[in-house]
Amino acid sequence: MARNASRVSKHDSAGCIRIPIKEHLCIVNRIRQNSMKTKRLTTGADDIKEAGGIIRDGGLVAFPTETVYGLGANALDALAVRSVYAAKGRPSDNPMIVHIAMAEELEPLVLNGRESISLDALKLIGNLWPGPLTMVFPKSAIVPDTVTGGLDTVAIRMPSNETARALILAANRPIAAPSANLSGKPSPTTADDVLEDMDGRIDAVIMGEQCDVGIESTVVDMTGEVPVILRPGIITKEWMEAILGKEVRYHQSLLERPETELDPEEIIGNEDATRNAAGEDATRNAAGENTADAAGNSGSSEADTAGNSGSSAAD
Ligand code: AMP
Ligand code: MG
């Protein structure tokens, strides 16, 4: 059940919600016991408004994007984000992507705002957002460490899916959202896939359309001089190079993998890979192992082949 406003204490100045820790532990226990009632919401305006309210109140809502279904929480609410880890059974050092609906939402999430958003990043934003491209920036103080798995960078994406965008606008908050599957299971591309894993564990699912792309977004690190692809996806290295007029690199760990794993056609064409193709979970088939990311980036699990410092296995 959504935590309604009357049971939630008030927002602070950053829009974060303060929930008494006892209440939070109770919610986490209910997630563990699968004892929540998961609402089925439509993509209609009233239901999207309700979904936005659930997110604002610290609840969890699964929603379609053009890549896979995401499991969304208020990205500025550390406790809500912690509930995402509980619902997925996901290791809490695995950083999440923060979803925004408008370019103006980017600056407050990035350290020193505009200063840390390079000309290259602006070009990619101008050409490829909204769309399946996630960019990594130094994070500002309003982004809780729970979102980034303790990293000082944050991954941000602006989805093109209309339902996703409407939800972010209705919540009036950036939404942190990994794929809406149990950790170790394939990333879902339909609302029914989501319910298979998440019924009873989250507040609501928006029963939207099948996802178009079916593979997760390309993740590119924009914190250095040269953009570095941390996870390959539908937006290719060559595509970004054409926009930027300069070299884009793959993370070292990707270069050690078979070339086919960098090719979106191959990822999509791999029927075995997931319920319909891809993403991190698909990678475990394509790669023949149970890894979370093709690229890895900034996490710390043993399955993280990218090897910088963060992402975990099989999420
Ligand atoms: P997902 O679970 O599909 O949302 O995957 C998110 C991807 O983005 C994972 O590969 C993460 O490791 C990556 N990611 C998220 N935040 C960061 C970050 N701050 N730095 C590098 N990669 C990140
Ligand atoms: Mg996932």
Short mmCIF file of C-alpha atoms and ligand atoms in Angstrom, two decimals, residues 67-70 88 90 93-99 134-137 139 147-149 151-156 176-181 187 216-221 223 230-231 279-281 292-299 304 308-312 315, ligand 1:
data_model
loop_
_atom_site.label_atom_id
_atom_site.label_comp_id
_atom_site.label_asym_id
_atom_site.label_seq_id
_atom_site.Cartn_x
_atom_site.Cartn_y
_atom_site.Cartn_z
CA THR A 67 14.03 0.47 -22.73
CA VAL A 68 12.61 -1.75 -19.94
CA TYR A 69 10.13 -1.28 -17.06
CA GLY A 70 11.67 0.70 -14.20
CA LYS A 88 14.44 -6.03 -5.67
CA ARG A 90 19.40 -5.75 -4.79
CA ASP A 93 26.13 -0.63 -3.38
CA ASN A 94 24.65 -0.87 -6.88
CA PRO A 95 24.06 2.68 -8.16
CA MET A 96 20.75 3.62 -9.77
CA ILE A 97 19.90 5.80 -12.74
CA VAL A 98 18.01 9.00 -11.95
CA HIS A 99 15.26 9.81 -14.46
CA THR A 134 22.35 7.74 -19.53
CA MET A 135 25.10 10.20 -18.67
CA VAL A 136 27.28 10.12 -15.55
CA PHE A 137 28.14 13.44 -13.86
CA LYS A 139 26.75 14.50 -8.09
CA VAL A 147 21.05 6.44 -5.00
CA THR A 148 24.67 6.33 -6.11
CA GLY A 149 25.85 3.44 -3.96
CA LEU A 151 29.79 7.14 -5.40
CA ASP A 152 30.41 10.85 -5.90
CA THR A 153 28.89 10.63 -9.38
CA VAL A 154 25.28 10.25 -10.48
CA ALA A 155 23.86 8.61 -13.62
CA ILE A 156 21.05 10.62 -15.23
CA ALA A 176 15.55 6.77 -9.26
CA ALA A 177 14.72 3.57 -11.08
CA PRO A 178 16.53 0.33 -11.75
CA SER A 179 14.78 -2.33 -13.81
CA ALA A 180 11.59 -3.61 -12.12
CA ASN A 181 12.68 -7.22 -11.63
CA SER A 187 14.64 -7.13 -16.96
CA GLU A 216 18.84 -0.98 -21.29
CA SER A 217 20.16 2.50 -21.95
CA THR A 218 23.72 3.17 -23.06
CA VAL A 219 25.65 4.50 -20.02
CA VAL A 220 28.41 7.01 -20.78
CA ASP A 221 30.72 8.64 -18.24
CA THR A 223 33.20 13.27 -16.03
CA LEU A 230 30.38 2.05 -19.34
CA ARG A 231 27.48 0.00 -20.70
CA GLY A 279 19.96 -5.14 -20.70
CA GLU A 280 22.13 -6.10 -17.87
CA ASP A 281 20.12 -9.19 -17.17
CA ALA A 292 24.70 -7.15 -13.98
CA ASP A 293 26.36 -4.86 -16.47
CA ALA A 294 28.19 -5.32 -19.61
CA ALA A 295 30.25 -2.34 -18.82
CA GLY A 296 30.25 -2.09 -15.17
CA ASN A 297 31.22 1.23 -13.97
CA SER A 298 31.42 2.14 -10.48
CA GLY A 299 30.42 -0.64 -8.35
CA ASP A 304 31.33 -6.40 -12.16
CA ASN A 308 35.75 0.73 -11.40
CA SER A 309 33.76 0.83 -8.36
CA GLY A 310 30.24 0.07 -8.18
CA SER A 311 27.77 -2.09 -9.85
CA SER A 312 26.68 -5.42 -8.65
CA ASP A 315 20.46 -7.03 -10.79
P1 AMP B 1 20.02 -0.34 -13.96
O1 AMP B 1 20.07 -1.25 -12.80
O2 AMP B 1 19.58 -0.95 -15.22
O3 AMP B 1 19.34 0.92 -13.65
O4 AMP B 1 21.52 -0.01 -14.27
C1 AMP B 1 22.10 1.14 -13.94
C2 AMP B 1 23.42 1.17 -14.60
O5 AMP B 1 23.98 2.44 -14.48
C3 AMP B 1 24.34 0.19 -13.93
O6 AMP B 1 25.19 -0.36 -14.88
C4 AMP B 1 25.06 1.05 -12.99
O7 AMP B 1 26.28 0.54 -12.55
C5 AMP B 1 25.21 2.33 -13.82
N1 AMP B 1 25.38 3.49 -12.97
C6 AMP B 1 24.48 4.03 -12.18
N2 AMP B 1 25.03 5.07 -11.50
C7 AMP B 1 26.31 5.16 -11.90
C8 AMP B 1 27.39 6.02 -11.58
N3 AMP B 1 27.25 6.99 -10.68
N4 AMP B 1 28.56 5.83 -12.17
C9 AMP B 1 28.69 4.87 -13.08
N5 AMP B 1 27.71 4.02 -13.44
C10 AMP B 1 26.53 4.16 -12.85
#
